[in-house]
Every structure is written in structure tokens, then in C-alpha cells.
GROMACS .gro file of C-alpha atoms in nm:
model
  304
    1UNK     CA    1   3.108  -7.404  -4.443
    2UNK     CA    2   2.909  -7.612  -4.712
    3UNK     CA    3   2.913  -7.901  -4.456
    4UNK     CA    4   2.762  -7.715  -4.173
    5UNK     CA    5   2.515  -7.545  -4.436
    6UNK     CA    6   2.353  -7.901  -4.530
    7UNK     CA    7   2.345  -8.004  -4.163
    8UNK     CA    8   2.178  -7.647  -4.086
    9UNK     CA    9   1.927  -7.776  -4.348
   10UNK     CA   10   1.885  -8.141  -4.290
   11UNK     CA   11   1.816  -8.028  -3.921
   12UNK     CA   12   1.563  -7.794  -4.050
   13UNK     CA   13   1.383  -8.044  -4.265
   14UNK     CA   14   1.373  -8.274  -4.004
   15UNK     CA   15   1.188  -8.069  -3.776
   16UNK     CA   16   0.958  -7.912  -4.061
   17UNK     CA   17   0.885  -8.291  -4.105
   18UNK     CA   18   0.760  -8.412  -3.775
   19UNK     CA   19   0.550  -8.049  -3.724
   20UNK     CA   20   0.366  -8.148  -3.999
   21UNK     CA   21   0.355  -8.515  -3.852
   22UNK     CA   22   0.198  -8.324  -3.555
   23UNK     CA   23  -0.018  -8.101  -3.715
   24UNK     CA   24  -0.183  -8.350  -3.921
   25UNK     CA   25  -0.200  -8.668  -3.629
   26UNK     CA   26  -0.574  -8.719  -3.537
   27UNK     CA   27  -0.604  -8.636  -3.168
   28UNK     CA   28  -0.825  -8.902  -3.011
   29UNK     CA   29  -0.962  -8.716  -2.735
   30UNK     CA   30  -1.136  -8.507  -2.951
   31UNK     CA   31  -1.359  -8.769  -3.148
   32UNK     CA   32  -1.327  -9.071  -2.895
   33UNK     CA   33  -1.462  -9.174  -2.572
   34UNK     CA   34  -1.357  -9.481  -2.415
   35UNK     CA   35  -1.659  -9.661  -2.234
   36UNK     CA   36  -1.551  -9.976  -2.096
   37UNK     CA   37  -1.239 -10.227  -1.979
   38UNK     CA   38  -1.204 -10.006  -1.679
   39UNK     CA   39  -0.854  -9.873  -1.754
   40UNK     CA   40  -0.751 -10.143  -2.015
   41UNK     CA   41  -0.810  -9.855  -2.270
   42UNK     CA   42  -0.582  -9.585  -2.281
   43UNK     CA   43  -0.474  -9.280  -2.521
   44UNK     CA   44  -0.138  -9.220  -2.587
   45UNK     CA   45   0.121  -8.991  -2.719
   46UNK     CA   46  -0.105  -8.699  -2.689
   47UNK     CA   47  -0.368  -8.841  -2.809
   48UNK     CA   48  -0.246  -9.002  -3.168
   49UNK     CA   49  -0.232  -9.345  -3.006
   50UNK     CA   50  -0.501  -9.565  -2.852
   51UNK     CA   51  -0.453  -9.933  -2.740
   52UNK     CA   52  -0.726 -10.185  -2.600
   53UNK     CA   53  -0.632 -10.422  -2.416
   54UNK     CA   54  -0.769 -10.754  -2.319
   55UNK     CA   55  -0.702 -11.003  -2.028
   56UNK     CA   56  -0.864 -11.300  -1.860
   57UNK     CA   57  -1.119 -11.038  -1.636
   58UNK     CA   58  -1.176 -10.834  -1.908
   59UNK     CA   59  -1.161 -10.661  -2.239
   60UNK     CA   60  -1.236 -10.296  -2.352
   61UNK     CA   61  -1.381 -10.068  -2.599
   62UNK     CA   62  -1.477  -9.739  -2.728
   63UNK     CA   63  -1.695  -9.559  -2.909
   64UNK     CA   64  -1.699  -9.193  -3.147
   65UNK     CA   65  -1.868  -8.885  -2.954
   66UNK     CA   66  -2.100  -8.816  -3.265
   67UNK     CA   67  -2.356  -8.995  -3.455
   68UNK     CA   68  -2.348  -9.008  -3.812
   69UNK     CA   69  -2.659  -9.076  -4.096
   70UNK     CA   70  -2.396  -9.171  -4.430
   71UNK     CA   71  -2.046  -9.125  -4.395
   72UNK     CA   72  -1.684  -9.228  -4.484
   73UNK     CA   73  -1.485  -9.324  -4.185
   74UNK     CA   74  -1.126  -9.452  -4.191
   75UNK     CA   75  -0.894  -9.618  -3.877
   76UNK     CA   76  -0.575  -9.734  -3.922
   77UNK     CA   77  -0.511 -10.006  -3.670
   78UNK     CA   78  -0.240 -10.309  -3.582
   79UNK     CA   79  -0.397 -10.624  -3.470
   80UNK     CA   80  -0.267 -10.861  -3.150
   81UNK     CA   81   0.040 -10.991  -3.267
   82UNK     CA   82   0.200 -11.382  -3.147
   83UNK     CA   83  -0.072 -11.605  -3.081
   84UNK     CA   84  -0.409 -11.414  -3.054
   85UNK     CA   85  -0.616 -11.719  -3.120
   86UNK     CA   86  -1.010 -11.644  -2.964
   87UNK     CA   87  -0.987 -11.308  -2.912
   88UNK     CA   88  -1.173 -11.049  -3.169
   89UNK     CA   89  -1.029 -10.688  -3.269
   90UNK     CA   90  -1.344 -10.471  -3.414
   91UNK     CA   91  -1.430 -10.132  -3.605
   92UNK     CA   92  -1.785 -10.093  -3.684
   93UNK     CA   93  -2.118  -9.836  -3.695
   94UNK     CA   94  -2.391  -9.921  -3.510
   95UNK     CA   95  -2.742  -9.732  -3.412
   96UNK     CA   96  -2.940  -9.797  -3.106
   97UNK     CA   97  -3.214 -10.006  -3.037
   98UNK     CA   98  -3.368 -10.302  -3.110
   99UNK     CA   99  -3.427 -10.288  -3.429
  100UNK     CA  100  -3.023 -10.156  -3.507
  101UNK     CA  101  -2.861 -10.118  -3.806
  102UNK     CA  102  -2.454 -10.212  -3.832
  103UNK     CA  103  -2.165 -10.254  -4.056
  104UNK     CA  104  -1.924 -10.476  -3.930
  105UNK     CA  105  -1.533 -10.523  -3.929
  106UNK     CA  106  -1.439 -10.817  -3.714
  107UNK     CA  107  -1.038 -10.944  -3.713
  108UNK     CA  108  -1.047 -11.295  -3.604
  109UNK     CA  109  -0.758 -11.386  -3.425
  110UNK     CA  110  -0.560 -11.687  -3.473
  111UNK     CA  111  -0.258 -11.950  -3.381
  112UNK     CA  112   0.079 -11.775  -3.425
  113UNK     CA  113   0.149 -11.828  -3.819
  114UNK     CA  114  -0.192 -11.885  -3.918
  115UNK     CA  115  -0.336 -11.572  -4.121
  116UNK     CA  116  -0.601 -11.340  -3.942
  117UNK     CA  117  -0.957 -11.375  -4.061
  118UNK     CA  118  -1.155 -11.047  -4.160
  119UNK     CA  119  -1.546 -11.133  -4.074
  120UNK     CA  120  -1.802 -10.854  -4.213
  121UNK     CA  121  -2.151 -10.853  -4.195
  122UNK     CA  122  -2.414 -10.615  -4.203
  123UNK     CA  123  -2.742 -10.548  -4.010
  124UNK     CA  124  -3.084 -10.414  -4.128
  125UNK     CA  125  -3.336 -10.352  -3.893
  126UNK     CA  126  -3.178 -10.567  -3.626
  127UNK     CA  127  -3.112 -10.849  -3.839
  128UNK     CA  128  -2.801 -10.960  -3.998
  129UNK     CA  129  -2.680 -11.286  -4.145
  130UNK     CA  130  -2.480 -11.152  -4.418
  131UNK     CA  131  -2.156 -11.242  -4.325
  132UNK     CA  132  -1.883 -11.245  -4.555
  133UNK     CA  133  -1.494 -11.386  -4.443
  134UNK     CA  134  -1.134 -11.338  -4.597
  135UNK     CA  135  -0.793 -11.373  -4.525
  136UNK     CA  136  -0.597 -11.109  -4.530
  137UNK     CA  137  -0.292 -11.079  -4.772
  138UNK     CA  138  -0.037 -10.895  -4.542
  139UNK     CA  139   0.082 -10.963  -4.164
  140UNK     CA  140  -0.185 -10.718  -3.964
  141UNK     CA  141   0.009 -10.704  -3.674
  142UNK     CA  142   0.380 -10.575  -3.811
  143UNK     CA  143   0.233 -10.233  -3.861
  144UNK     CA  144  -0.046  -9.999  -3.914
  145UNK     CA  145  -0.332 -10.044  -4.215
  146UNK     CA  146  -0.564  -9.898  -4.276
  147UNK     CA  147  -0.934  -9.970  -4.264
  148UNK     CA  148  -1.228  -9.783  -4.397
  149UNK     CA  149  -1.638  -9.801  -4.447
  150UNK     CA  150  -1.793  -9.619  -4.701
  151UNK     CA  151  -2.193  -9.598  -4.624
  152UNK     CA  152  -2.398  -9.362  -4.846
  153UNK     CA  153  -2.746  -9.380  -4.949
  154UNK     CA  154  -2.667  -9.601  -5.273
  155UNK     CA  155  -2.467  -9.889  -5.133
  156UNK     CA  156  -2.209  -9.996  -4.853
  157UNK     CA  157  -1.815 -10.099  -4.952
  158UNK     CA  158  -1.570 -10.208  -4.724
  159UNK     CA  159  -1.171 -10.124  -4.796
  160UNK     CA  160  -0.869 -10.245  -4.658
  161UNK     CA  161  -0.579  -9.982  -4.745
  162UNK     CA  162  -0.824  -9.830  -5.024
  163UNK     CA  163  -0.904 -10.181  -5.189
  164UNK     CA  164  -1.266 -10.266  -5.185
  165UNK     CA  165  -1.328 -10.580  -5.029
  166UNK     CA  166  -1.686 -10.631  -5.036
  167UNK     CA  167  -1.969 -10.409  -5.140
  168UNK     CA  168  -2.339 -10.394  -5.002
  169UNK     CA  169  -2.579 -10.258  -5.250
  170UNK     CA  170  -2.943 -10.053  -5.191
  171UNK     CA  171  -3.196 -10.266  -5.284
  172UNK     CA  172  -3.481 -10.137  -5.151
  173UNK     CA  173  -3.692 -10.161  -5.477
  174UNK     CA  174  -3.665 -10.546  -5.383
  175UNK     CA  175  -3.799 -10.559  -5.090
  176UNK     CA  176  -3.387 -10.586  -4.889
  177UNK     CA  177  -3.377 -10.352  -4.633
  178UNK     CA  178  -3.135 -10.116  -4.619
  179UNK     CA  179  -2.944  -9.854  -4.316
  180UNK     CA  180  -3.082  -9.507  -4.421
  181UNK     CA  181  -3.285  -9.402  -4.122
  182UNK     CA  182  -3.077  -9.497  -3.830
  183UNK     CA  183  -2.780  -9.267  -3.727
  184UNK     CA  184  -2.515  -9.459  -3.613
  185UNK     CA  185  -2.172  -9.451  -3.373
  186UNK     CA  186  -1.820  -9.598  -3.460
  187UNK     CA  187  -1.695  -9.799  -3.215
  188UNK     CA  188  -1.387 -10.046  -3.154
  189UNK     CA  189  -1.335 -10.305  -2.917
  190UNK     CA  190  -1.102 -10.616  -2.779
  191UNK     CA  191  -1.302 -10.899  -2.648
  192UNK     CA  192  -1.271 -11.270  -2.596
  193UNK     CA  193  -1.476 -11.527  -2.821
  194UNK     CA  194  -1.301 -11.786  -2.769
  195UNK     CA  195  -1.635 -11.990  -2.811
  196UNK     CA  196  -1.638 -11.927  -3.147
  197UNK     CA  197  -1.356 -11.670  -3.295
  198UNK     CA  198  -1.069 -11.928  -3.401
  199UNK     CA  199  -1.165 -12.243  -3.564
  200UNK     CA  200  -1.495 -12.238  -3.444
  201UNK     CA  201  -1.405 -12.233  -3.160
  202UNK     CA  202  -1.190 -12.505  -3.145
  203UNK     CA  203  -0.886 -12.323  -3.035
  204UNK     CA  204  -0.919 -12.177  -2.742
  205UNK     CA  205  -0.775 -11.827  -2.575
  206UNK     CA  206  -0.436 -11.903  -2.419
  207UNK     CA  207  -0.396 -11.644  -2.181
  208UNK     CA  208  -0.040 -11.727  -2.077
  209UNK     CA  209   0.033 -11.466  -2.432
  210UNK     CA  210  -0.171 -11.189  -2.286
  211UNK     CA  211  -0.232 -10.970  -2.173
  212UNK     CA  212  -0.318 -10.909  -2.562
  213UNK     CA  213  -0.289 -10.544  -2.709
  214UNK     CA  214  -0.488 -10.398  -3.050
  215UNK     CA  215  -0.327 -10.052  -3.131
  216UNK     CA  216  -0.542  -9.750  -3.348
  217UNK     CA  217  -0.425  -9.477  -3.490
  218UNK     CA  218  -0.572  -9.146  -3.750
  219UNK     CA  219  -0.951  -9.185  -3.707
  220UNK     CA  220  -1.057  -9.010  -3.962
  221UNK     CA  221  -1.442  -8.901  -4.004
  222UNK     CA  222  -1.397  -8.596  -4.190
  223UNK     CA  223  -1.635  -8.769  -4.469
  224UNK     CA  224  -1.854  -8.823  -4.241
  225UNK     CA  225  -2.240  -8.657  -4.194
  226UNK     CA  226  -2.256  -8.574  -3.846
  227UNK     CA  227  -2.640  -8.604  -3.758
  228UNK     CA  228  -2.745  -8.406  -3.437
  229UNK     CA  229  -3.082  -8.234  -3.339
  230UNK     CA  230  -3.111  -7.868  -3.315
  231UNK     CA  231  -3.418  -7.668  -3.191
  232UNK     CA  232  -3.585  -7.964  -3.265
  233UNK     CA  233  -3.460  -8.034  -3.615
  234UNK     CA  234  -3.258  -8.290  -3.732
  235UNK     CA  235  -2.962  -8.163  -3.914
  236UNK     CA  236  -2.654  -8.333  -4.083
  237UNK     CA  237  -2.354  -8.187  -4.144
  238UNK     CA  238  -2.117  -8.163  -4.380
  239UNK     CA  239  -2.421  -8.327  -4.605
  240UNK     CA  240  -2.762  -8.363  -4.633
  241UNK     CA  241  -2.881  -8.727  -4.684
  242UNK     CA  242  -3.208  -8.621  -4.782
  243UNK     CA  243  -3.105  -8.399  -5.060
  244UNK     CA  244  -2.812  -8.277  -5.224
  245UNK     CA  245  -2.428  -8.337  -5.044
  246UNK     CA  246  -2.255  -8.026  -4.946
  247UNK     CA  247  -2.002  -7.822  -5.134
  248UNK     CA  248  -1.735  -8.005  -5.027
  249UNK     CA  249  -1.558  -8.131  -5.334
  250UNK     CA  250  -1.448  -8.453  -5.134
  251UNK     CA  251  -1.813  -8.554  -4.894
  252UNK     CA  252  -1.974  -8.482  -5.264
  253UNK     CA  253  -1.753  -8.745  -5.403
  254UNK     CA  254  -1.858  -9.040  -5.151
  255UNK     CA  255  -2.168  -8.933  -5.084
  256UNK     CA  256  -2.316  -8.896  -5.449
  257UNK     CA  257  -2.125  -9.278  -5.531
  258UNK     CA  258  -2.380  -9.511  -5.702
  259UNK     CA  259  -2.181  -9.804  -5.739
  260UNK     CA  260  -1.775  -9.834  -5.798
  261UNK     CA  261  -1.612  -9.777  -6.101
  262UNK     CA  262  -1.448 -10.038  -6.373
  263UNK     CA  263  -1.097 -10.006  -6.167
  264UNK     CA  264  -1.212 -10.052  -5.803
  265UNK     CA  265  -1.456 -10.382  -5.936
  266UNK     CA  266  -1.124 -10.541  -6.114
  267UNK     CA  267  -0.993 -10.487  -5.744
  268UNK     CA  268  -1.297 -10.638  -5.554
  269UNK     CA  269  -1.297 -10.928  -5.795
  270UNK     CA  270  -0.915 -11.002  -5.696
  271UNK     CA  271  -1.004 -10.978  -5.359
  272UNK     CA  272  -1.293 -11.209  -5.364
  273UNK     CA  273  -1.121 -11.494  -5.550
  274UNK     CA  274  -0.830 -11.449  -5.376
  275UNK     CA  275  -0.868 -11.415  -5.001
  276UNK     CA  276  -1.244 -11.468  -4.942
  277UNK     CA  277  -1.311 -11.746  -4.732
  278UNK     CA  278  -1.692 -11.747  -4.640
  279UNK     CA  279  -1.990 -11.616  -4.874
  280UNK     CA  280  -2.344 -11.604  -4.706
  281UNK     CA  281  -2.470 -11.579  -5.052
  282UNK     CA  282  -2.313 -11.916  -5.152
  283UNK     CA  283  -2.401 -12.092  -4.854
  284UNK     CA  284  -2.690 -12.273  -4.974
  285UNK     CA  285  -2.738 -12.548  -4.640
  286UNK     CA  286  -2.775 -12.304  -4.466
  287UNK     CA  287  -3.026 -12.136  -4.653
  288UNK     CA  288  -3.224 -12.430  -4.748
  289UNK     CA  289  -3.503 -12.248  -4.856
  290UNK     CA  290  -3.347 -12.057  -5.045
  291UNK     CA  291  -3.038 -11.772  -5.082
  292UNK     CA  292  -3.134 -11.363  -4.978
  293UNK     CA  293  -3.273 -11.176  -5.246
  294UNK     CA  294  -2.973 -10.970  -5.205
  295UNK     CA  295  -2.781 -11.277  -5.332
  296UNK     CA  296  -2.939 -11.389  -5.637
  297UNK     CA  297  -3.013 -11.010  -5.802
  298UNK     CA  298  -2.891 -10.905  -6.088
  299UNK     CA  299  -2.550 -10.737  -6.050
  300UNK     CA  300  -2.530 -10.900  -5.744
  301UNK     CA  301  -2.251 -10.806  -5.450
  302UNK     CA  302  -2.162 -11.173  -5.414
  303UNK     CA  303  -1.832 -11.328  -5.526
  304UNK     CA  304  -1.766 -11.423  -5.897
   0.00000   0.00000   0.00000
């Protein structure tokens, strides 16, 4: 009787479990679109799965049905496992135009063993320049991490499973432009670079291993300010960028962020000595006339 009880139970936990694994599983229909690699994009499992795929005709991509001016948006995503040497995996916001604003995630593939490169930048006004490179410290491809941008009017910081990686700070009063105007789209993609994505491009794309697969999973832009126009007014919601955020306890957290706190910049600087691999701001051939005023400020967002 006592054996059937706890099976009657362990049954019942089980299923109570993967409700609430339903319930809470972001359903990509609802936020997504998929807009190119005509069918080598596809959601999955009702929705809680998306995979790009990418072969020798083409790759694919997709992008978020809203806009959003400031936001906090997270994916969770597993990169192209084996040997995914010149093809690119990305998660970034971009606006329209020529004269776009964009923060970048960019997963650099690489020669089976070699660890993927992470390759952010960010774009002001159409121009960008800023990249910044690391390794990462864990295999992408074995499972799911997750990977987030945090843009609000004071500054711009990248995570990778909640660690700060890099950090992009407002400074206007110097004359450094800055993404405050310009709503902007997520979108994701798989696309060859072989030209350039692995060593340069000195490895190329061996398409015998395709064709190659990125998988996503829990979009999450909850944190997000949704910008739209109504009756000719431009509103944002849950927050308002031009004032006060809303009275949500969590988009008042991100959105009201002037800089990070003593914990997260022990993290960053870990990070940075660590793993990073390329710093615009130390790159002094290449700005022979001198480094971006960005990079030589006080409190600076370069490494240490």
C-alpha cells in the first residue's frame, strides 16, 4: 500500500513538473517571425524550439515582431557543434536605416576542438568599430546558455549566463554617440563568412559537416520597452525611456541601472583577463591617430 502510495505520488510530481515546464516554455510563434533561408528555419516542439540551418545555397534568419527603444532581452541558444569553422551564429538589436544603431553577439565558429569565438561590437549612428572578442569558457554546443543584452539609457552590458562580459557606457557629454533614439528589432541568424569568420579567414567552410544547425530556445523580452505608434504618438511599454520606468519592480530594476555594481565588475574583470581575445580600445595600429574617446575616458569600459 505504501509502495503504490509513493508511485501514486512520484507519478503526480512528474506530471506537475513538466506542466509547469509547459506553462512557462516561451512559445516562438508568438514573438518571432522567420524572414529568410526559405524553409531552413523552422519552429519546433510547439513552438519552444527554433533551429537555423545553414548549407552551401543558403543560410537563414529571423527576426522579433516588435520594436523596442531600451530593453533587456535574453536567448538561450546551442551553437553548431563538430567542425563549424566559417560559419557565424548571431543574436543582436538593430534599427533601420542608414544611419542604424546595433548591439552585436556574433559566435565565430571554428575547427572541431578549437574554442568558439564571441565577437561584439556596437553601432552608433551607422558606424561601428568597437569590436571586442573572447573565448568562451564552456563547450557552446553540448547544451543550452544563455545569452542576454541589457540596453538602457545609461550604458549597454553584454552577459553570458548572467556574467557581464563587456559593458558600453553613455557618453554623450563627450561627444560618443550613443543608441537612444532608434527603436530596434532582435534578430538571429546562420550565415557563411567563411571569408573572414575562422582565422581570418584562413579556414575555410567545409561543407561535407553540414548541413550545420544553431538551436534557440526561451526568448525572453519581458524587460523589454516595446515602442509602437498609436494615434500618432509614440508610446513604450512596459517603460517610458523619456521619463520614469514603469511600476514593474523588475523593468524598474534594468531600466533605472547606471552602471554595475562592485560584484558584477569583479565578474567583468575575470572575464576580460581571462577569455578576451581582441580589444578595439587597445588596438593602437589600427588607430594610428589615436584610440576612441570611448577608450581613453575615465572609468573607461576597456579591459584592465
Amino acid at each position: 500500500m505504501v509502495s503504490h502510495t509513493l508511485l501514486v505520488m512520484s507519478i503526480s510530481l512528474f506530471l506537475c513538473l513538466n506542466i509547469l515546464l509547459v506553462v512557462h516554455a516561451k512559445d516562438f510563434n508568438q514573438d518571432i517571425d522567420i524572414t529568410w533561408g526559405d524553409g531552413r528555419g523552422n519552429i519546433l516542439n510547439n513552438g519552444t524550439l527554433l533551429n537555423l540551418g545553414l548549407d552551401q545555397s543558403s543560410g537563414s534568419g529571423f527576426q522579433s515582431k516588435a520594436e523596442y527603444l531600451y530593453g533587456k532581452v535574453d536567448m538561450q541558444i546551442k551553437l553548431v557543434p563538430g567542425n563549424s569553422a566559417g560559419t557565424v551564429t548571431t543574436f543582436y538589436l538593430k534599427s533601420q536605416g542608414l544611419t542604424w544603431d546595433e548591439i552585436d553577439f556574433e559566435f565565430l565558429g571554428n575547427v572541431s576542438g578549437d574554442p568558439y569565438i564571441v565577437h561584439t561590437n556596437v553601432y552608433t549612428q551607422g558606424k561601428g568599430d568597437r569590436e571586442q572578442q573572447f573565448y568562451l569558457w564552456f563547450d557552446p554546443t553540448a547544451e543550452f546558455h544563455n545569452y542576454s543584452i541589457l540596453w538602457n539609457p545609461s550604458h549597454i552590458v553584454f552577459y553570458i549566463d548572467g556574467k557581464p562580459i563587456r559593458e558600453f557606457k553613455n557618453l554623450e557629454a563627450l561627444g560618443v554617440a550613443y543608441p537612444k533614439n532608434q527603436p530596434m528589432r532582435m534578430y538571429g541568424s546562420l550565415w557563411n563568412a567563411n571569408d573572414w569568420a575562422t582565422r581570418g579567414g584562413l579556414v575555410k567552410t567545409n561543407w561535407s559537416q553540414g548541413p550545420f544547425v544553431a538551436s534557440f530556445m526561451n526568448y525572453n523580452s519581458e524587460n523589454a520597452c516595446v515602442w509602437s505608434i498609436v494615434n500618432g504618438t509614440t508610446t513604450t511599454s512596459p517603460c517610458n525611456p523619456g521619463g520614469s520606468s514603469s511600476s514593474s519592480t523588475s523593468a524598474s530594476e534594468w531600466f533605472s541601472q547606471r552602471g554595475m555594481d562592485s560584484s558584477n565588475k569583479k565578474v567583468l574583470r575575470w572575464v576580460q583577463r581571462k577569455f578576451m581575445v581582441y580589444n578595439y580600445c587597445k588596438d593602437k595600429k589600427r588607430f594610428s591617430k589615436g584610440l576612441p574617446v570611448e577608450c581613453t575616458a575615465k572609468n573607461k569600459n576597456t579591459k584592465s
